[in-house]
Short mmCIF file of C-alpha atoms in Angstrom, two decimals:
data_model
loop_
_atom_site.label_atom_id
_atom_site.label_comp_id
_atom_site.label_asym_id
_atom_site.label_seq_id
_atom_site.Cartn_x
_atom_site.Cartn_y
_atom_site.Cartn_z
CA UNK B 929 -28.23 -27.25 8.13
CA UNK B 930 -25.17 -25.13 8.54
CA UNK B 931 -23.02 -26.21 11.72
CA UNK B 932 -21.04 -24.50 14.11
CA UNK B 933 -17.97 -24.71 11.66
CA UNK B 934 -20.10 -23.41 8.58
CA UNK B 935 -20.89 -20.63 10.24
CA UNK B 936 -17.45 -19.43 11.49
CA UNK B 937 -16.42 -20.51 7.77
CA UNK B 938 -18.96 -18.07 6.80
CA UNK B 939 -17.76 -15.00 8.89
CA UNK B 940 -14.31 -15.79 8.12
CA UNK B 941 -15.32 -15.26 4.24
CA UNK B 942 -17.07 -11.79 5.29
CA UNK B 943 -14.42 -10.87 7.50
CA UNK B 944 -16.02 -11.14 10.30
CA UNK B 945 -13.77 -12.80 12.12
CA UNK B 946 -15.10 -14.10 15.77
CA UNK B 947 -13.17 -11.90 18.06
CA UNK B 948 -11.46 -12.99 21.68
CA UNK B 949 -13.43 -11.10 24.00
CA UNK B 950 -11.12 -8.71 25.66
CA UNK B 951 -11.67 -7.79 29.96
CA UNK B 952 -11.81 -3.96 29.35
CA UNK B 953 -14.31 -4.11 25.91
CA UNK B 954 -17.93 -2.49 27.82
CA UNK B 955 -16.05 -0.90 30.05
CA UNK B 956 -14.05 0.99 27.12
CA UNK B 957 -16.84 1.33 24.84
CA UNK B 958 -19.08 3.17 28.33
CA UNK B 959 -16.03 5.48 28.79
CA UNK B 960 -16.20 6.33 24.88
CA UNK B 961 -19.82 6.49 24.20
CA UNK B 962 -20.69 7.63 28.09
CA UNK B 963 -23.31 10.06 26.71
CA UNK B 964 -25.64 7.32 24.90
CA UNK B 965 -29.20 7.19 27.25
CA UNK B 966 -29.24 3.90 28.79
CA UNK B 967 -25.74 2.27 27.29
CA UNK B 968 -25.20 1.04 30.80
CA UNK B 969 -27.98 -0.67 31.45
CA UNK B 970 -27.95 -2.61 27.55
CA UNK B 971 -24.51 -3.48 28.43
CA UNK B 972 -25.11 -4.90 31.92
CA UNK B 973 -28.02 -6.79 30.94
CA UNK B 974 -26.02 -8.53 27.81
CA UNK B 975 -23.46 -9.52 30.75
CA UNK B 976 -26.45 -10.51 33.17
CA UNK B 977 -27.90 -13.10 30.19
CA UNK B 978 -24.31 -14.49 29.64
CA UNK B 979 -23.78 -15.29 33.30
CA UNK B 980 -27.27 -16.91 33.60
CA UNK B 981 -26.98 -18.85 30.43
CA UNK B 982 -23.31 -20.20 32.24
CA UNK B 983 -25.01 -20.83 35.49
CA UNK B 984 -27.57 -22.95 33.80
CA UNK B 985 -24.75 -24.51 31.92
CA UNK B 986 -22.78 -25.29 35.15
CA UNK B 987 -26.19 -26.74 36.96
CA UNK B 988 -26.85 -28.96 34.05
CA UNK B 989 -23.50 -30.34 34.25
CA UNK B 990 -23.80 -31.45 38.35
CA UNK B 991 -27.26 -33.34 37.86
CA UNK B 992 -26.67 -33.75 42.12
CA UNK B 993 -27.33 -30.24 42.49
CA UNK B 994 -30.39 -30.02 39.53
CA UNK B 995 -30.98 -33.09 38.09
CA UNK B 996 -33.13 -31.15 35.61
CA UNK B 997 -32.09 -28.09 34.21
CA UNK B 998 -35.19 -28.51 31.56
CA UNK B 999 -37.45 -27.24 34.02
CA UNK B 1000 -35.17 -23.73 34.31
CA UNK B 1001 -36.35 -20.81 33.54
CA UNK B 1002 -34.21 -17.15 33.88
CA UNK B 1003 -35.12 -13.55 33.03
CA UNK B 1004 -31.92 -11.35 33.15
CA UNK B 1005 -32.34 -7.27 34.26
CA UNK B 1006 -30.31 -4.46 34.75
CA UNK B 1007 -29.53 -5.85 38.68
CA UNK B 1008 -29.64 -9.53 38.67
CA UNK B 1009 -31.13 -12.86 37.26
CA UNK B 1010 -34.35 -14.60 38.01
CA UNK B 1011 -33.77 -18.35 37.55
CA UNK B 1012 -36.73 -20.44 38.46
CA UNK B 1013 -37.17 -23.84 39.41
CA UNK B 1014 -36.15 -26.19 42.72
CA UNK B 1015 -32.62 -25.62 43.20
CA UNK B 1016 -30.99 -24.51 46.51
CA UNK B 1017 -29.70 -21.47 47.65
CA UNK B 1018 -26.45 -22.88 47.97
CA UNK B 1019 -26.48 -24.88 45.20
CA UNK B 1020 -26.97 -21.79 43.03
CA UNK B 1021 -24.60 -19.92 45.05
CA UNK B 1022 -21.96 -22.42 43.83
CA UNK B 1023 -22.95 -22.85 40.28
CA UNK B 1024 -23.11 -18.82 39.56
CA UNK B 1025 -19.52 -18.72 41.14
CA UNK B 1026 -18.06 -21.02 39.09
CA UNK B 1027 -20.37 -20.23 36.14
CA UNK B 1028 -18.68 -17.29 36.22
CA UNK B 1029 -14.94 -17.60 36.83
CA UNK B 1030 -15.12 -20.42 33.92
CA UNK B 1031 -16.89 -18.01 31.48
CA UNK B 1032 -14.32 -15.04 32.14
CA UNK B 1033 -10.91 -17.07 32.00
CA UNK B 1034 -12.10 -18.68 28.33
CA UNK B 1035 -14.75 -20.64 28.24
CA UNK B 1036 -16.83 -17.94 26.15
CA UNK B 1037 -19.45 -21.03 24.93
CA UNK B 1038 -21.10 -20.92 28.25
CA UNK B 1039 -22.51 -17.38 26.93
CA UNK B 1040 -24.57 -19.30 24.59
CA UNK B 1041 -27.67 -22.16 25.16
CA UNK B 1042 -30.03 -23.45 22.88
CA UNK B 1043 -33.30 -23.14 24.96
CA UNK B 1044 -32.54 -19.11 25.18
CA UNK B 1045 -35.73 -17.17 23.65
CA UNK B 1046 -33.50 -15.41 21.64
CA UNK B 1047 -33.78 -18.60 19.31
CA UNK B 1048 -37.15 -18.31 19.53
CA UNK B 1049 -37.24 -14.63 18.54
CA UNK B 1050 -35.13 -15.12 15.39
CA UNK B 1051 -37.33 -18.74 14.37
CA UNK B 1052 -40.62 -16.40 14.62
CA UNK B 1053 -38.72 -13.72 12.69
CA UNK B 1054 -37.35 -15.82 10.40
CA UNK B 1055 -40.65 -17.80 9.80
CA UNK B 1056 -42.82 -14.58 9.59
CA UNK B 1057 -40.46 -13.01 6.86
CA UNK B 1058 -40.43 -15.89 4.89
CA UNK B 1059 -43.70 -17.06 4.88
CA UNK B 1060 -44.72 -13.24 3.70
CA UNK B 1061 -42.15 -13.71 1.09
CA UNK B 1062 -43.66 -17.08 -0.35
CA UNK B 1063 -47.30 -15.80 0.32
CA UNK B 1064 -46.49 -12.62 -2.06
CA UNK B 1065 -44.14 -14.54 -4.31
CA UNK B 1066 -46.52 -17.91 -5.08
CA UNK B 1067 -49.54 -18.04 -6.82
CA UNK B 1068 -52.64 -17.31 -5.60
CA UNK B 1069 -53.99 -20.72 -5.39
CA UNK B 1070 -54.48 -22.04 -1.81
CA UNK B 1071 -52.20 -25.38 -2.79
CA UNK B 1072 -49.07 -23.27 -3.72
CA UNK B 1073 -49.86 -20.99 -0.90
CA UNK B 1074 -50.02 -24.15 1.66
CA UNK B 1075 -47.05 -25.75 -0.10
CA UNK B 1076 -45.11 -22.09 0.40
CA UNK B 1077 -45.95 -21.72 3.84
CA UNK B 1078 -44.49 -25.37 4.76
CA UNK B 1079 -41.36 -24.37 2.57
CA UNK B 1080 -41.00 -21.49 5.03
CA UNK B 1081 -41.67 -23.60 8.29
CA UNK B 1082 -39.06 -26.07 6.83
CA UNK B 1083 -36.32 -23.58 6.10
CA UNK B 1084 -36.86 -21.49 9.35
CA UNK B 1085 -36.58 -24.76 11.45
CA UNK B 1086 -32.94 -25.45 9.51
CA UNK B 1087 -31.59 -22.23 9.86
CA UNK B 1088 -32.76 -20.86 13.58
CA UNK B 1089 -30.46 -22.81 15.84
CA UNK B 1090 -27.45 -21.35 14.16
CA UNK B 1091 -29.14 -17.96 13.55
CA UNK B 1092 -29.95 -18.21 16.91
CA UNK B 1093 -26.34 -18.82 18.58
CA UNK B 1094 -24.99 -15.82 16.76
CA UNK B 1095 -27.72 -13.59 17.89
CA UNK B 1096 -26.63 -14.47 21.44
CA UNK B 1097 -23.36 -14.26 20.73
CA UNK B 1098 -23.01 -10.98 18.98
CA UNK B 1099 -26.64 -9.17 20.30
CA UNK B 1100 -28.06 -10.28 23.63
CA UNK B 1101 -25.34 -11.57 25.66
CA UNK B 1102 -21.53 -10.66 26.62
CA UNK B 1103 -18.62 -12.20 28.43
CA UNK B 1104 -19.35 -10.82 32.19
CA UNK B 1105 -15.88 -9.44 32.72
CA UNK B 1106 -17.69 -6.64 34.62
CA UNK B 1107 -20.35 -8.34 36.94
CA UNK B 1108 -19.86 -9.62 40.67
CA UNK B 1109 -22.31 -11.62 42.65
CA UNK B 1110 -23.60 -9.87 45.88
CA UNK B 1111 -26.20 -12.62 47.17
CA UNK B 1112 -29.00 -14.86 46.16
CA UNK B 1113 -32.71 -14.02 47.73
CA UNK B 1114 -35.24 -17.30 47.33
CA UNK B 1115 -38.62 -15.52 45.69
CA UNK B 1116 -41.23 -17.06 43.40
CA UNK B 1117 -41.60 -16.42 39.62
CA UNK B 1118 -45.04 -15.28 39.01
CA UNK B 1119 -46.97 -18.46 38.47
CA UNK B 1120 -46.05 -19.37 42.67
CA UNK B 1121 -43.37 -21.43 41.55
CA UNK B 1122 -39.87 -21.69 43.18
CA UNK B 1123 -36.94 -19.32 42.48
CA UNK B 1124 -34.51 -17.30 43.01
CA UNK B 1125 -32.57 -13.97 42.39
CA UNK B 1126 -28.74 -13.33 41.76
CA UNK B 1127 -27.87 -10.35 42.55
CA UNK B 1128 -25.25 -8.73 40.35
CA UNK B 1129 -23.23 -5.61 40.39
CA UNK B 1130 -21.06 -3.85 37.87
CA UNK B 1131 -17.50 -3.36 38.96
CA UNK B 1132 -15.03 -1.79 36.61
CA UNK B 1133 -11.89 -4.13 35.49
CA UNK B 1134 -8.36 -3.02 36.92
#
């Protein structure tokens, strides 16, 4: 399984060097490209699914507050974050300010967690395009077919988690340089279930 190292190793050798995230980077690239339908809202909801990923992050890491950020669950939008499960209001209050002065002075990692569906996007993808290529590749027979399809299962379990963190990091999420909390509202997620939403704004960097 390629590590955390392998990977950068990897980009390195492309030239695709892991850029520092820089304060101004959406802001600059909505000024530029200001006539693309709906560039706002992509960027702001990349910066909405960084700050909940760091919020999580921050919870997990004061089990007093959550003692058990496995029974999360967020959903990021255009105006805020949904983050389910039996925190308090304050709590979370806390955690997303701190989530998010940590994530924008250097600590880019919190952008990233290993229970985000994006890993589970890329596994299915990954799966489903290798299985079809063993299925069409293989013979026939239903033994090399099985055998092909567990080849497939095997190599998309080794390779998603890394897949995974650079979707995040280069797709679905980005450093919230441009986001401010206005308030938390206690709701429920649509099973009844406790939870919250963080509401966010978009301010522009000075």
């Amino acid at each position: 399984m390629l590590a955390s190292a392998d990977c950068e190793s990897l980009l390195s050798f492309l030239n695709l060097e892991i850029p520092t995230p820089q304060a101004t980077q959406d802001a600059d690239l909505l000024r530029e490209l200001s006539f693309i339908p709906g560039l706002k809202e992509l960027l702001t909801v990349r910066q909405v699914h960084a700050l909940e990923h760091a919020t999580v992050w921050v919870l997990s890491q004061n089990p007093a507050c959550y003692p058990d950020t496995q029974l999360l669950g967020g959903m990021s939008t255009q105006a805020g974050f949904y983050l389910s499960g039996r925190v308090g209001t304050s709590a979370l209050q806390q955690a997303t300010t701190e989530a998010l002065q940590r994530i924008t002075t250097g600590e880019w990692s919190l952008a990233i967690h290993p229970e985000c569906g994006t890993n589970l996007s890329v596994g299915m993808l990954l799966a489903a395009g290798l299985a079809s290529g063993m299925l069409f590749c293989l013979p026939k027979g239903p033994v090399e077919q099985f055998l092909g399809l567990g080849v497939a299962g095997a190599v998309a379990a080794q390779f998603t988690p890394d897949l995974g963190r650079l979707a995040q990091q280069y797709v679905t999420t980005a450093i919230p340089f441009n986001l401010a909390v206005e308030g938390i509202t206690p709701t429920q997620d649509a099973l009844g279930r406790p939870a919250h939403f963080v509401h966010l704004s978009w301010v522009e960097q000075t």
